[in-house]
Amino acid sequence: MTEAFRDDPQPFDLHAAAHANTVAGFNYSLRLQHHQAASLARSLRGIEAAARVLVAETGEDYSDTALVLGGYLRSGLIEAIVTMAANAGELLDMVNDQAQAAHKDKAAQPAR
């Protein structure tokens, strides 16, 4: 972790996050079924766990207590992160497409 990052944390910018979501095509409220939410949570926890192992490898101060990983394990952890991120992204894209279709169907129905 760099000193600048640790000393000067940036506040969360809700407007920028909302704009980024809009630009990415996420314009609708998403409703996840319980199994979808569980799958997304599993992917995010797995990403965090693999990232923590990779961070532990370097150690914050590069001391002798840093974890030593072989090349295969390191590349396997990175591939696992990429795969879990892709799975989470696909799930969110699928749910977003369903929300968009439902919104269009609702808008196409005649007013009562």
JSON list of C-alpha atoms in Angstrom, two decimals:
[
{"chain": "A", "resi": 1, "resn": "MET", "atom": "CA", "xyz": [0.00, 0.00, 0.00]},
{"chain": "A", "resi": 2, "resn": "THR", "atom": "CA", "xyz": [1.45, 3.38, -0.89]},
{"chain": "A", "resi": 3, "resn": "GLU", "atom": "CA", "xyz": [1.79, 6.11, 1.69]},
{"chain": "A", "resi": 4, "resn": "ALA", "atom": "CA", "xyz": [-0.22, 8.55, -0.45]},
{"chain": "A", "resi": 5, "resn": "PHE", "atom": "CA", "xyz": [-3.16, 6.15, -0.61]},
{"chain": "A", "resi": 6, "resn": "ARG", "atom": "CA", "xyz": [-3.06, 5.49, 3.11]},
{"chain": "A", "resi": 7, "resn": "ASP", "atom": "CA", "xyz": [-2.70, 9.16, 4.11]},
{"chain": "A", "resi": 8, "resn": "ASP", "atom": "CA", "xyz": [-5.17, 10.72, 1.68]},
{"chain": "A", "resi": 9, "resn": "PRO", "atom": "CA", "xyz": [-8.26, 8.52, 1.31]},
{"chain": "A", "resi": 10, "resn": "GLN", "atom": "CA", "xyz": [-10.72, 9.88, -1.20]},
{"chain": "A", "resi": 11, "resn": "PRO", "atom": "CA", "xyz": [-14.35, 10.27, -0.13]},
{"chain": "A", "resi": 12, "resn": "PHE", "atom": "CA", "xyz": [-16.95, 8.26, -2.01]},
{"chain": "A", "resi": 13, "resn": "ASP", "atom": "CA", "xyz": [-18.47, 10.35, -4.81]},
{"chain": "A", "resi": 14, "resn": "LEU", "atom": "CA", "xyz": [-22.07, 9.16, -5.21]},
{"chain": "A", "resi": 15, "resn": "HIS", "atom": "CA", "xyz": [-22.67, 11.36, -8.26]},
{"chain": "A", "resi": 16, "resn": "ALA", "atom": "CA", "xyz": [-19.63, 9.96, -10.08]},
{"chain": "A", "resi": 17, "resn": "ALA", "atom": "CA", "xyz": [-20.67, 6.38, -9.20]},
{"chain": "A", "resi": 18, "resn": "ALA", "atom": "CA", "xyz": [-24.23, 6.97, -10.47]},
{"chain": "A", "resi": 19, "resn": "HIS", "atom": "CA", "xyz": [-22.86, 8.52, -13.67]},
{"chain": "A", "resi": 20, "resn": "ALA", "atom": "CA", "xyz": [-20.51, 5.56, -14.21]},
{"chain": "A", "resi": 21, "resn": "ASN", "atom": "CA", "xyz": [-23.43, 3.15, -13.77]},
{"chain": "A", "resi": 22, "resn": "THR", "atom": "CA", "xyz": [-25.53, 5.10, -16.28]},
{"chain": "A", "resi": 23, "resn": "VAL", "atom": "CA", "xyz": [-22.69, 5.16, -18.81]},
{"chain": "A", "resi": 24, "resn": "ALA", "atom": "CA", "xyz": [-22.26, 1.39, -18.33]},
{"chain": "A", "resi": 25, "resn": "GLY", "atom": "CA", "xyz": [-25.96, 0.87, -19.15]},
{"chain": "A", "resi": 26, "resn": "PHE", "atom": "CA", "xyz": [-27.27, 0.18, -15.65]},
{"chain": "A", "resi": 27, "resn": "ASN", "atom": "CA", "xyz": [-30.34, 2.44, -15.71]},
{"chain": "A", "resi": 28, "resn": "TYR", "atom": "CA", "xyz": [-32.86, 0.27, -13.93]},
{"chain": "A", "resi": 29, "resn": "SER", "atom": "CA", "xyz": [-33.34, -1.00, -10.40]},
{"chain": "A", "resi": 30, "resn": "LEU", "atom": "CA", "xyz": [-32.09, -4.57, -10.27]},
{"chain": "A", "resi": 31, "resn": "ARG", "atom": "CA", "xyz": [-33.91, -7.26, -8.35]},
{"chain": "A", "resi": 32, "resn": "LEU", "atom": "CA", "xyz": [-31.78, -10.26, -7.58]},
{"chain": "A", "resi": 33, "resn": "GLN", "atom": "CA", "xyz": [-33.29, -13.58, -6.63]},
{"chain": "A", "resi": 34, "resn": "HIS", "atom": "CA", "xyz": [-31.78, -15.17, -3.54]},
{"chain": "A", "resi": 35, "resn": "HIS", "atom": "CA", "xyz": [-29.58, -17.58, -5.50]},
{"chain": "A", "resi": 36, "resn": "GLN", "atom": "CA", "xyz": [-28.32, -14.73, -7.71]},
{"chain": "A", "resi": 37, "resn": "ALA", "atom": "CA", "xyz": [-27.45, -12.61, -4.69]},
{"chain": "A", "resi": 38, "resn": "ALA", "atom": "CA", "xyz": [-25.69, -15.59, -3.10]},
{"chain": "A", "resi": 39, "resn": "SER", "atom": "CA", "xyz": [-23.72, -16.24, -6.29]},
{"chain": "A", "resi": 40, "resn": "LEU", "atom": "CA", "xyz": [-22.68, -12.60, -6.53]},
{"chain": "A", "resi": 41, "resn": "ALA", "atom": "CA", "xyz": [-21.66, -12.54, -2.86]},
{"chain": "A", "resi": 42, "resn": "ARG", "atom": "CA", "xyz": [-19.62, -15.75, -3.32]},
{"chain": "A", "resi": 43, "resn": "SER", "atom": "CA", "xyz": [-17.77, -14.26, -6.26]},
{"chain": "A", "resi": 44, "resn": "LEU", "atom": "CA", "xyz": [-17.01, -11.04, -4.40]},
{"chain": "A", "resi": 45, "resn": "ARG", "atom": "CA", "xyz": [-15.82, -12.91, -1.29]},
{"chain": "A", "resi": 46, "resn": "GLY", "atom": "CA", "xyz": [-13.64, -15.14, -3.45]},
{"chain": "A", "resi": 47, "resn": "ILE", "atom": "CA", "xyz": [-12.11, -12.14, -5.20]},
{"chain": "A", "resi": 48, "resn": "GLU", "atom": "CA", "xyz": [-11.36, -10.54, -1.84]},
{"chain": "A", "resi": 49, "resn": "ALA", "atom": "CA", "xyz": [-9.80, -13.74, -0.45]},
{"chain": "A", "resi": 50, "resn": "ALA", "atom": "CA", "xyz": [-7.56, -14.29, -3.49]},
{"chain": "A", "resi": 51, "resn": "ALA", "atom": "CA", "xyz": [-6.53, -10.63, -3.52]},
{"chain": "A", "resi": 52, "resn": "ARG", "atom": "CA", "xyz": [-5.61, -10.78, 0.17]},
{"chain": "A", "resi": 53, "resn": "VAL", "atom": "CA", "xyz": [-3.36, -13.79, -0.47]},
{"chain": "A", "resi": 54, "resn": "LEU", "atom": "CA", "xyz": [-1.67, -11.92, -3.32]},
{"chain": "A", "resi": 55, "resn": "VAL", "atom": "CA", "xyz": [-1.18, -8.86, -1.10]},
{"chain": "A", "resi": 56, "resn": "ALA", "atom": "CA", "xyz": [0.22, -11.08, 1.67]},
{"chain": "A", "resi": 57, "resn": "GLU", "atom": "CA", "xyz": [2.76, -12.39, -0.82]},
{"chain": "A", "resi": 58, "resn": "THR", "atom": "CA", "xyz": [4.42, -8.99, -1.22]},
{"chain": "A", "resi": 59, "resn": "GLY", "atom": "CA", "xyz": [3.92, -7.87, 2.35]},
{"chain": "A", "resi": 60, "resn": "GLU", "atom": "CA", "xyz": [3.37, -4.21, 3.09]},
{"chain": "A", "resi": 61, "resn": "ASP", "atom": "CA", "xyz": [6.95, -3.62, 4.12]},
{"chain": "A", "resi": 62, "resn": "TYR", "atom": "CA", "xyz": [8.60, -6.33, 1.98]},
{"chain": "A", "resi": 63, "resn": "SER", "atom": "CA", "xyz": [9.86, -7.98, 5.15]},
{"chain": "A", "resi": 64, "resn": "ASP", "atom": "CA", "xyz": [10.95, -11.58, 5.59]},
{"chain": "A", "resi": 65, "resn": "THR", "atom": "CA", "xyz": [7.47, -12.40, 6.90]},
{"chain": "A", "resi": 66, "resn": "ALA", "atom": "CA", "xyz": [5.92, -12.01, 3.44]},
{"chain": "A", "resi": 67, "resn": "LEU", "atom": "CA", "xyz": [4.24, -15.12, 2.04]},
{"chain": "A", "resi": 68, "resn": "VAL", "atom": "CA", "xyz": [6.12, -16.81, -0.80]},
{"chain": "A", "resi": 69, "resn": "LEU", "atom": "CA", "xyz": [4.00, -18.17, -3.64]},
{"chain": "A", "resi": 70, "resn": "GLY", "atom": "CA", "xyz": [5.10, -20.15, -6.65]},
{"chain": "A", "resi": 71, "resn": "GLY", "atom": "CA", "xyz": [4.36, -18.95, -10.15]},
{"chain": "A", "resi": 72, "resn": "TYR", "atom": "CA", "xyz": [1.60, -21.49, -10.73]},
{"chain": "A", "resi": 73, "resn": "LEU", "atom": "CA", "xyz": [-0.21, -20.57, -7.53]},
{"chain": "A", "resi": 74, "resn": "ARG", "atom": "CA", "xyz": [0.12, -16.84, -8.22]},
{"chain": "A", "resi": 75, "resn": "SER", "atom": "CA", "xyz": [-1.19, -17.18, -11.78]},
{"chain": "A", "resi": 76, "resn": "GLY", "atom": "CA", "xyz": [-3.96, -19.50, -10.57]},
{"chain": "A", "resi": 77, "resn": "LEU", "atom": "CA", "xyz": [-5.10, -16.88, -8.04]},
{"chain": "A", "resi": 78, "resn": "ILE", "atom": "CA", "xyz": [-5.08, -14.19, -10.71]},
{"chain": "A", "resi": 79, "resn": "GLU", "atom": "CA", "xyz": [-7.06, -16.40, -13.10]},
{"chain": "A", "resi": 80, "resn": "ALA", "atom": "CA", "xyz": [-9.54, -17.15, -10.31]},
{"chain": "A", "resi": 81, "resn": "ILE", "atom": "CA", "xyz": [-10.04, -13.42, -9.72]},
{"chain": "A", "resi": 82, "resn": "VAL", "atom": "CA", "xyz": [-10.60, -12.83, -13.44]},
{"chain": "A", "resi": 83, "resn": "THR", "atom": "CA", "xyz": [-13.08, -15.72, -13.65]},
{"chain": "A", "resi": 84, "resn": "MET", "atom": "CA", "xyz": [-15.04, -14.65, -10.57]},
{"chain": "A", "resi": 85, "resn": "ALA", "atom": "CA", "xyz": [-15.16, -11.05, -11.80]},
{"chain": "A", "resi": 86, "resn": "ALA", "atom": "CA", "xyz": [-16.41, -12.22, -15.21]},
{"chain": "A", "resi": 87, "resn": "ASN", "atom": "CA", "xyz": [-19.09, -14.40, -13.57]},
{"chain": "A", "resi": 88, "resn": "ALA", "atom": "CA", "xyz": [-20.25, -11.50, -11.40]},
{"chain": "A", "resi": 89, "resn": "GLY", "atom": "CA", "xyz": [-20.31, -9.17, -14.41]},
{"chain": "A", "resi": 90, "resn": "GLU", "atom": "CA", "xyz": [-22.29, -11.66, -16.51]},
{"chain": "A", "resi": 91, "resn": "LEU", "atom": "CA", "xyz": [-24.83, -12.08, -13.72]},
{"chain": "A", "resi": 92, "resn": "LEU", "atom": "CA", "xyz": [-25.28, -8.32, -13.37]},
{"chain": "A", "resi": 93, "resn": "ASP", "atom": "CA", "xyz": [-25.56, -7.90, -17.16]},
{"chain": "A", "resi": 94, "resn": "MET", "atom": "CA", "xyz": [-28.20, -10.66, -17.34]},
{"chain": "A", "resi": 95, "resn": "VAL", "atom": "CA", "xyz": [-30.25, -9.15, -14.50]},
{"chain": "A", "resi": 96, "resn": "ASN", "atom": "CA", "xyz": [-29.90, -5.68, -16.05]},
{"chain": "A", "resi": 97, "resn": "ASP", "atom": "CA", "xyz": [-31.12, -7.00, -19.42]},
{"chain": "A", "resi": 98, "resn": "GLN", "atom": "CA", "xyz": [-34.13, -8.58, -17.67]},
{"chain": "A", "resi": 99, "resn": "ALA", "atom": "CA", "xyz": [-34.90, -5.30, -15.89]},
{"chain": "A", "resi": 100, "resn": "GLN", "atom": "CA", "xyz": [-34.62, -3.40, -19.17]},
{"chain": "A", "resi": 101, "resn": "ALA", "atom": "CA", "xyz": [-36.96, -5.85, -20.93]},
{"chain": "A", "resi": 102, "resn": "ALA", "atom": "CA", "xyz": [-39.47, -5.65, -18.08]},
{"chain": "A", "resi": 103, "resn": "HIS", "atom": "CA", "xyz": [-39.34, -1.84, -18.22]},
{"chain": "A", "resi": 104, "resn": "LYS", "atom": "CA", "xyz": [-39.99, -1.88, -21.99]},
{"chain": "A", "resi": 105, "resn": "ASP", "atom": "CA", "xyz": [-42.86, -4.35, -21.57]},
{"chain": "A", "resi": 106, "resn": "LYS", "atom": "CA", "xyz": [-44.42, -2.18, -18.89]},
{"chain": "A", "resi": 107, "resn": "ALA", "atom": "CA", "xyz": [-44.04, 0.94, -21.02]},
{"chain": "A", "resi": 108, "resn": "ALA", "atom": "CA", "xyz": [-45.62, -0.81, -24.03]},
{"chain": "A", "resi": 109, "resn": "GLN", "atom": "CA", "xyz": [-48.77, -1.75, -22.12]},
{"chain": "A", "resi": 110, "resn": "PRO", "atom": "CA", "xyz": [-51.69, 0.62, -22.70]},
{"chain": "A", "resi": 111, "resn": "ALA", "atom": "CA", "xyz": [-52.67, 2.88, -19.83]},
{"chain": "A", "resi": 112, "resn": "ARG", "atom": "CA", "xyz": [-55.82, 1.86, -17.94]}
]
